[in-house]
Every structure is written in C-alpha cells, then in structure tokens.
PDB file of C-alpha atoms and ligand atoms in Angstrom:
ATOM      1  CA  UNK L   1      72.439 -27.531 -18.515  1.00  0.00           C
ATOM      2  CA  UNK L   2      74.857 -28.786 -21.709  1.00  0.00           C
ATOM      3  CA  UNK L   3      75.037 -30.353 -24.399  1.00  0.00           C
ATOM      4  CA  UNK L   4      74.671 -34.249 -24.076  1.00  0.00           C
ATOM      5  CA  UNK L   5      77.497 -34.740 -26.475  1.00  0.00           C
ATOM      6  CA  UNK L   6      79.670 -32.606 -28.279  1.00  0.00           C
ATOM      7  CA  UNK L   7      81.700 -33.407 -31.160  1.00  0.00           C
ATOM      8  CA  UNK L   8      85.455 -32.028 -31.592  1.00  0.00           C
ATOM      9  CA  UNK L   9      88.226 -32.259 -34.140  1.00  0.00           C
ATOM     10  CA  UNK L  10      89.919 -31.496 -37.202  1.00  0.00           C
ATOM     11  CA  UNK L  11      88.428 -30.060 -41.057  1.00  0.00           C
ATOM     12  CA  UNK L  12      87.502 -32.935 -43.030  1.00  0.00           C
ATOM     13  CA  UNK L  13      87.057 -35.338 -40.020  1.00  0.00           C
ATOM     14  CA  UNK L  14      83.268 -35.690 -40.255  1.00  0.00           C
ATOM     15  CA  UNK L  15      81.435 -34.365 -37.201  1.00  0.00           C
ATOM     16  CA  UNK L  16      78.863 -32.461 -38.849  1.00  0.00           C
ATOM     17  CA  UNK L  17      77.458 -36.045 -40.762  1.00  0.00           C
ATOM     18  CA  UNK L  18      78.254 -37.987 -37.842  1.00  0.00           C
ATOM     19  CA  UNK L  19      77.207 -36.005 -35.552  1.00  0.00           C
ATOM     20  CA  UNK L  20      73.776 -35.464 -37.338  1.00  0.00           C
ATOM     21  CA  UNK L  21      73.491 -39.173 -37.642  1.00  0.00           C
ATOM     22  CA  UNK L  22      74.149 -39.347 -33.666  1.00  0.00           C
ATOM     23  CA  UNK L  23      71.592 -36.800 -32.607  1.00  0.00           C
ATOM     24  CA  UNK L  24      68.679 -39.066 -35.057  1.00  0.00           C
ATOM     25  CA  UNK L  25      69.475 -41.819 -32.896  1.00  0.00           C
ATOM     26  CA  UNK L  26      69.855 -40.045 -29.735  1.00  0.00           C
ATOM     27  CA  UNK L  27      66.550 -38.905 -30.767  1.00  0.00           C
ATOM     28  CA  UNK L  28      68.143 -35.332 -30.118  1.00  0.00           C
ATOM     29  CA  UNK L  29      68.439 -31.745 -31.773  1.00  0.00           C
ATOM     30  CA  UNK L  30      71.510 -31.616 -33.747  1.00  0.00           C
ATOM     31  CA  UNK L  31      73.289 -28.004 -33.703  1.00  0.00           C
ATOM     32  CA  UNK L  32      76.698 -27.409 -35.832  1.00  0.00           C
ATOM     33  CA  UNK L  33      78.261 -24.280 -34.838  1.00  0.00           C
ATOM     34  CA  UNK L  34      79.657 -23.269 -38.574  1.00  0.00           C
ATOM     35  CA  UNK L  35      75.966 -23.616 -39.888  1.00  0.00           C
ATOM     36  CA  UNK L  36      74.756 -21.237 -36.723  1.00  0.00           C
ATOM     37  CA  UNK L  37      77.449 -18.561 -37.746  1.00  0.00           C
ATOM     38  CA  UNK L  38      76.476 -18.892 -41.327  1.00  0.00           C
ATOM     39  CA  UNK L  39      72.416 -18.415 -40.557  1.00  0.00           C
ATOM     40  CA  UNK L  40      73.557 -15.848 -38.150  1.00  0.00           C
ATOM     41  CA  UNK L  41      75.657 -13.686 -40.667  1.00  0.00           C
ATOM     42  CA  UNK L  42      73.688 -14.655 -43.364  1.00  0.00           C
ATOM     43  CA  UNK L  43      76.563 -15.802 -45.894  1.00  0.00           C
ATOM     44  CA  UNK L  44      79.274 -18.495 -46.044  1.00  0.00           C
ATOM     45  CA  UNK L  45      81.585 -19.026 -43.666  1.00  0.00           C
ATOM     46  CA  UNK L  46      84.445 -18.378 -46.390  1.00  0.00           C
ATOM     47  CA  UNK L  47      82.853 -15.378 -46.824  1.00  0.00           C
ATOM     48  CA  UNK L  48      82.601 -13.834 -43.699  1.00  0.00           C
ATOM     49  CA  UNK L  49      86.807 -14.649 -43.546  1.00  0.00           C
ATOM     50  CA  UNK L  50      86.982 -12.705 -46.805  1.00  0.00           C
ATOM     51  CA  UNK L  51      84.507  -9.928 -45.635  1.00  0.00           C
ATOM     52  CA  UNK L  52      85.388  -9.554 -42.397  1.00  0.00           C
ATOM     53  CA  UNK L  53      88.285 -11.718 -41.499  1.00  0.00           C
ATOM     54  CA  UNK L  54      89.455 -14.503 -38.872  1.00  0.00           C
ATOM     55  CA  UNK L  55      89.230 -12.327 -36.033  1.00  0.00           C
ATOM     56  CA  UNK L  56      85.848 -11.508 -36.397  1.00  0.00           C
ATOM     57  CA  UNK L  57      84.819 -14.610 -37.659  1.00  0.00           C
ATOM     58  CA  UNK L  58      86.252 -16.236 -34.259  1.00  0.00           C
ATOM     59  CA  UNK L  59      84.616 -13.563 -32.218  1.00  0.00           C
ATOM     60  CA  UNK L  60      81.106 -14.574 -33.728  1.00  0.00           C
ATOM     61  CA  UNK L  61      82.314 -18.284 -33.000  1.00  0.00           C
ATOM     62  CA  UNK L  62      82.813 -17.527 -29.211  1.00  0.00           C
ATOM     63  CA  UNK L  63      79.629 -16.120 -28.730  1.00  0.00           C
ATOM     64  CA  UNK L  64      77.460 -19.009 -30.823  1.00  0.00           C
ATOM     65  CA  UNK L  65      79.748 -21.725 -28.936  1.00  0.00           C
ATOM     66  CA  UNK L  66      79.019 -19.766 -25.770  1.00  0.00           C
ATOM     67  CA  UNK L  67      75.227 -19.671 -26.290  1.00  0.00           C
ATOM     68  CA  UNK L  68      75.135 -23.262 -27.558  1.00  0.00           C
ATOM     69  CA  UNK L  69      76.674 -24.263 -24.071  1.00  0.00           C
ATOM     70  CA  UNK L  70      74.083 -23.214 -22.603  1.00  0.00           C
ATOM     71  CA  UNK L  71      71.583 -25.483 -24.213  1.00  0.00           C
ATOM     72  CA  UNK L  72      70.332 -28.586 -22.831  1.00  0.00           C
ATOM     73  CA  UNK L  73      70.712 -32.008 -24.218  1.00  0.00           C
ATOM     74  CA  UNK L  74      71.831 -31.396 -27.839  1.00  0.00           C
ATOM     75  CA  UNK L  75      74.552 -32.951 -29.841  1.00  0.00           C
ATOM     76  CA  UNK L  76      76.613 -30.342 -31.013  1.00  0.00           C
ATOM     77  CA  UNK L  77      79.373 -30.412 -33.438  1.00  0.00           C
ATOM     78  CA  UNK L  78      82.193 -27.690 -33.550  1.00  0.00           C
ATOM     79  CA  UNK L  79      84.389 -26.233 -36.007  1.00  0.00           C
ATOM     80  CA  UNK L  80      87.894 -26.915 -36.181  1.00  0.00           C
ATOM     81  CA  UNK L  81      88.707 -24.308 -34.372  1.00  0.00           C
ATOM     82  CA  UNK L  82      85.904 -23.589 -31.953  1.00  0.00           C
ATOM     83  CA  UNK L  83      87.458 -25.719 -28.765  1.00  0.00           C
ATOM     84  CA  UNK L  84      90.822 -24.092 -29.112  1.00  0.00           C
ATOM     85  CA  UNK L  85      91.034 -20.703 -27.795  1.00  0.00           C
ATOM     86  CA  UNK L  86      91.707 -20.683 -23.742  1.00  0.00           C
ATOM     87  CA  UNK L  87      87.907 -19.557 -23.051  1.00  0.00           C
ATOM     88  CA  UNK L  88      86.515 -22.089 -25.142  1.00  0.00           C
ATOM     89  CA  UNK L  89      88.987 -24.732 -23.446  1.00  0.00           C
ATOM     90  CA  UNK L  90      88.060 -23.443 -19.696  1.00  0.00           C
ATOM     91  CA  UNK L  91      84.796 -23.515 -21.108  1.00  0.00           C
ATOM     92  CA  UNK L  92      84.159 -26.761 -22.600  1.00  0.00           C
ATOM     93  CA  UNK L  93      85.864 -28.233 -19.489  1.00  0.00           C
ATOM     94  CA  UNK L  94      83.240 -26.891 -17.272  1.00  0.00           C
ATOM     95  CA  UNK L  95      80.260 -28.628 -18.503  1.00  0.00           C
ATOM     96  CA  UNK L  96      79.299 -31.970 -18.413  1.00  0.00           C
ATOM     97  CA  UNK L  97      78.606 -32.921 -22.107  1.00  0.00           C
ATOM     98  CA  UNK L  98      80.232 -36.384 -23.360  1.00  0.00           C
ATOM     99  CA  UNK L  99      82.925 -34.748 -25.774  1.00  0.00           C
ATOM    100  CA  UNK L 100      84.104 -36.870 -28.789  1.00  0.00           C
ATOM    101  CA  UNK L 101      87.097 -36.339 -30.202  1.00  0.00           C
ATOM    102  CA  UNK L 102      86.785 -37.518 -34.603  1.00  0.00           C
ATOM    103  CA  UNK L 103      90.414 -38.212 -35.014  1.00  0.00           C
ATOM    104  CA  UNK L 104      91.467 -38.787 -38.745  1.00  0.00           C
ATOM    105  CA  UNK L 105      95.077 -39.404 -40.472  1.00  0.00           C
ATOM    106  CA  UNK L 106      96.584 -36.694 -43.138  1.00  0.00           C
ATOM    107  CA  UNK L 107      95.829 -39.664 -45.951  1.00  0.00           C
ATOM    108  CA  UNK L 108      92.454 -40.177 -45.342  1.00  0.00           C
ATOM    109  CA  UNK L 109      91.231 -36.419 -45.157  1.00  0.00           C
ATOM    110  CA  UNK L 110      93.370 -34.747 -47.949  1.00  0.00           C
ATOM    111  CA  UNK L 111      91.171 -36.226 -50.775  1.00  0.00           C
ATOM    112  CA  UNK L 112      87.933 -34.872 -48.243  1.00  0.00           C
ATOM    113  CA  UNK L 113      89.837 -31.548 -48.315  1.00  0.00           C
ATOM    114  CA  UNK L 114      91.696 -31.101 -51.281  1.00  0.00           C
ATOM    115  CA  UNK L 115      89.193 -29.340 -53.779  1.00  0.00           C
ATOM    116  CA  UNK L 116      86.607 -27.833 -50.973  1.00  0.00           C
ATOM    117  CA  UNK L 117      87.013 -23.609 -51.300  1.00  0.00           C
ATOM    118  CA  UNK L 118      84.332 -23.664 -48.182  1.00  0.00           C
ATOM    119  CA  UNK L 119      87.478 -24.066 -46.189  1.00  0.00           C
ATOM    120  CA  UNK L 120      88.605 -20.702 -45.378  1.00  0.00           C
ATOM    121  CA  UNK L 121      92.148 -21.728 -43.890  1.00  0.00           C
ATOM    122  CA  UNK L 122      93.440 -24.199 -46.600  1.00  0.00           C
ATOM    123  CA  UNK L 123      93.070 -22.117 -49.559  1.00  0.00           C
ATOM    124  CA  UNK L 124      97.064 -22.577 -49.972  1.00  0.00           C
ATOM    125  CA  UNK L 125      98.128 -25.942 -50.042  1.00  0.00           C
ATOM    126  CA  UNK L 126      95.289 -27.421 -48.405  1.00  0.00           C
ATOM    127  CA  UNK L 127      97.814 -30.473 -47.008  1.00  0.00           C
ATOM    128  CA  UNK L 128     100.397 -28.123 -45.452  1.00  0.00           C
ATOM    129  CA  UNK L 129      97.672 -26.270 -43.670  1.00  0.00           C
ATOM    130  CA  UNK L 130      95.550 -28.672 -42.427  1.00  0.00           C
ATOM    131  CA  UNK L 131      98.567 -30.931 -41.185  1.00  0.00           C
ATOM    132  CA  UNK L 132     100.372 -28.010 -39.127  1.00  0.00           C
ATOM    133  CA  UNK L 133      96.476 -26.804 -37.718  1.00  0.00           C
ATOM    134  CA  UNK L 134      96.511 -30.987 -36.732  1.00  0.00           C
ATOM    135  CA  UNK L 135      99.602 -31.040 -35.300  1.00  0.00           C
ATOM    136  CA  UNK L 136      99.149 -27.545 -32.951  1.00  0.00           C
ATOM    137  CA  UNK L 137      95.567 -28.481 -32.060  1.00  0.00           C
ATOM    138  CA  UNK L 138      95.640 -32.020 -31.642  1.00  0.00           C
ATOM    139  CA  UNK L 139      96.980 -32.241 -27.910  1.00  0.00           C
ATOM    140  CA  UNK L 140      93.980 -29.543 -27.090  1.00  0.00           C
ATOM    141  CA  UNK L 141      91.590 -31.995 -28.882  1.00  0.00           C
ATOM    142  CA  UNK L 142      93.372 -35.151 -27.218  1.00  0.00           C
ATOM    143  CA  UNK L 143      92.869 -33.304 -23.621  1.00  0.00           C
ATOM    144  CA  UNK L 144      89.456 -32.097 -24.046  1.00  0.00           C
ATOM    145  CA  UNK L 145      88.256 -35.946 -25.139  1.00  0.00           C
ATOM    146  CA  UNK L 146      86.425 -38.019 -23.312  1.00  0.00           C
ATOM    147  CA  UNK L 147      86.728 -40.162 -25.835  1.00  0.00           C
ATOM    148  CA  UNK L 148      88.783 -40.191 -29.271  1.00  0.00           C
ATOM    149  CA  UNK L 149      87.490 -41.993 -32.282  1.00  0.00           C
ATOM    150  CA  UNK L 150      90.170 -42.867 -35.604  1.00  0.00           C
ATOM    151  CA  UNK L 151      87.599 -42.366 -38.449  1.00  0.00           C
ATOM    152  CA  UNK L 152      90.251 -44.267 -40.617  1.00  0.00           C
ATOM    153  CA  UNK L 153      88.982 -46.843 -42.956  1.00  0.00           C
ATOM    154  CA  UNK L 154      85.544 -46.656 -40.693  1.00  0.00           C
ATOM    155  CA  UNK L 155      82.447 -46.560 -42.029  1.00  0.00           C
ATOM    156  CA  UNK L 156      79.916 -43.690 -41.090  1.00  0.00           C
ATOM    157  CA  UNK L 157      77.396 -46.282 -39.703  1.00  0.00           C
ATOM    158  CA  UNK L 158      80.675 -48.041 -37.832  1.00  0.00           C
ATOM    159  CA  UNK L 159      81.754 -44.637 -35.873  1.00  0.00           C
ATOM    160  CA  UNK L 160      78.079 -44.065 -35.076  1.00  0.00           C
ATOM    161  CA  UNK L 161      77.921 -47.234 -33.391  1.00  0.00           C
ATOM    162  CA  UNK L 162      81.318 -47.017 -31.469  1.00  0.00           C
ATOM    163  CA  UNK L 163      79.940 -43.611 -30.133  1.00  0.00           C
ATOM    164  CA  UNK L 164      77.327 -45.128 -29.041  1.00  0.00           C
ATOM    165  CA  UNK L 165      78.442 -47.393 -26.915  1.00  0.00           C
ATOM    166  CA  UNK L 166      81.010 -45.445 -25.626  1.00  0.00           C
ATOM    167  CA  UNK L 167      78.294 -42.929 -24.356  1.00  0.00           C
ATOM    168  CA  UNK L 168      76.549 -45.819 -23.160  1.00  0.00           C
ATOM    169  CA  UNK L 169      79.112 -47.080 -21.001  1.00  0.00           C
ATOM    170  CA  UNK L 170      80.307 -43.771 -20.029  1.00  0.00           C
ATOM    171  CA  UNK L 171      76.643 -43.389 -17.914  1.00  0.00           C
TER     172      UNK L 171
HETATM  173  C1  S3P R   1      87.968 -24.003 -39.095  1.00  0.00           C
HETATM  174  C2  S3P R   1      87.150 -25.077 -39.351  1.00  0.00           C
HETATM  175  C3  S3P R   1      85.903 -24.955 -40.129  1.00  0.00           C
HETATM  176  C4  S3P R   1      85.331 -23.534 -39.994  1.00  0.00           C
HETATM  177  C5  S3P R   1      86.367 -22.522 -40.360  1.00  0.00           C
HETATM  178  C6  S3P R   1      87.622 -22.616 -39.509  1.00  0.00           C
HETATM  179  C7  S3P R   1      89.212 -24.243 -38.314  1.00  0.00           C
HETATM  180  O1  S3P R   1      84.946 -25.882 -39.654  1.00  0.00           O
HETATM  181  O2  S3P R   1      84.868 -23.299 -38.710  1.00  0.00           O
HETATM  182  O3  S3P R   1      86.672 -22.687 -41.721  1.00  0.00           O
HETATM  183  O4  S3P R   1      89.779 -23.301 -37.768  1.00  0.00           O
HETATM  184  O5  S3P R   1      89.628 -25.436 -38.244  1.00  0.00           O
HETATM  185  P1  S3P R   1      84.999 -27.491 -39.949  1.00  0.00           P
HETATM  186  O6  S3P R   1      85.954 -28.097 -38.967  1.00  0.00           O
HETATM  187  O7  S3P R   1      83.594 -27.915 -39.704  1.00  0.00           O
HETATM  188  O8  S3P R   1      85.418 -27.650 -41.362  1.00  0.00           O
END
C-alpha cells in the first residue's frame, strides 16, 4: 500500500503541475501535500509559518506525508521540504512508490520564484535561499530518486512524457 509515484524536489521545480498532469494520464488521484496542509489548517501555507511557525508547520507536514503514505496508488507530489527530515527519509525509503526527482538549475527557477510571497522560506533574497536549501537538500533528493528529471528548457508536456516512460520501463 503506496503511492504509485511520488514526486520530489526543489520550490519552483514544478511537481505540483506535473505531477497533476501525470496522475490525468495515469488515470490516478493526484494528492499535493502543501494543498492537504492548507485544507487541513484552513489558511495559506505562508500563513501558518507566520501564525504558527516552521516547526509546527513541519510537524503538520509529517503527519499529512505520513497519512498520504499510506494511500494506495496515488501520485503524490511533496513540498520542498517534506522528504528531508530523517523520518520522512527512512520513510519514503520503505515503500515502494516510483519516486521522481524534478531537478531544475538556479537560472531557470529564479524568475518562477522571484516575486511569489506563497513561499514562506525565500521571503529574503529569494536566490540566496533557494540556492543554499538546493545545495543542502539536493544529495537527499539525488538518493531518494529513482529517477531524476532536469526540467531545464523542457516543456511540461516533454517531462510528462519522459516520466512516463521511465515508469514504464521501471515495471
Ligand atoms: C518548502 C516548500 C514549499 C512549502 C513550504 C516549505 C520547503 O513547497 O512546503 O513553503 O521547505 O522547500 P513547494 O516545494 O511546493 O513550493
């Protein structure tokens, strides 16, 4: 009982469209953990850091991550942060869901990031932030992957179809 595929990696990178677009052809549920939190708390995820702050936002995102887990052949997408903590790791490593990592360079996202206040964590120089997140998380992302896809100069419909096949040939 998992997820059939679960998308990973960095703000800006995509997986909420892509993996919405995945799930339609899958012919699957699609479940994004940041829109879970936010129907859970009722608000914004930017507000619930202002509110409440990180460490209870990440405490909600442990148990939504946990209970989406748990849920069978879905393609859920995670929030930056959501793989990273050693639970979620252990976690994520324990299931059987096909886990994509979106990979993107700083170019390509900082004009995706650069003016979006939904982003809780790059309120101050949104380029900094995001780059030194990238640069902690990415080996966590890289290890989790079964596969990693560069979004770079790829068209949404283009990624789609390389996840495809990759989940196809991953059978
Ligand atoms: C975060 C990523 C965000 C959201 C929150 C924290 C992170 O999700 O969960 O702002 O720690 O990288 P997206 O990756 O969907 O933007």
């Amino acid at each position: 009982m998992a997820p059939r595929v679960i998308l990973i990696g960095p703000m800006g990178s995509g997986k909420t469209t892509i993996g919405s677009l995945l799930a339609e052809k899958l012919g699957l549920a699609f479940r994004d953990t940041d829109h879970l939190i936010e129907e859970r708390e009722e608000k914004p995820v930017s507000q619930i850091f202002l509110d409440q702050g990180e460490d209870a936002f990440r405490a909600i995102e442990k148990r939504v991550l946990r209970d989406e887990l748990l849920k069978d052949g879905t393609v859920l997408s995670l929030g930056g942060g959501a793989p990273i903590s050693i639970d979620a790791q252990s976690a994520l490593r324990a299931i059987s869901s096909y886990i994509i990592f979106l990979d993107i360079s700083l170019s390509t996202v900082v004009p995706r990031i650069g003016f979006n206040r939904d982003r809780p964590l790059l309120l101050n120089n949104p380029r900094g932030q995001w780059q030194t997140l990238m640069e902690a998380r990415r080996p966590i992302y890289e290890a989790l992957a079964d596969v990693t896809i560069n979004v770079d100069d790829k068209s949404e419909e283009e990624i789609v179809t390389i996840a495809l096949s990759s989940l196809e040939e991953a059978r």
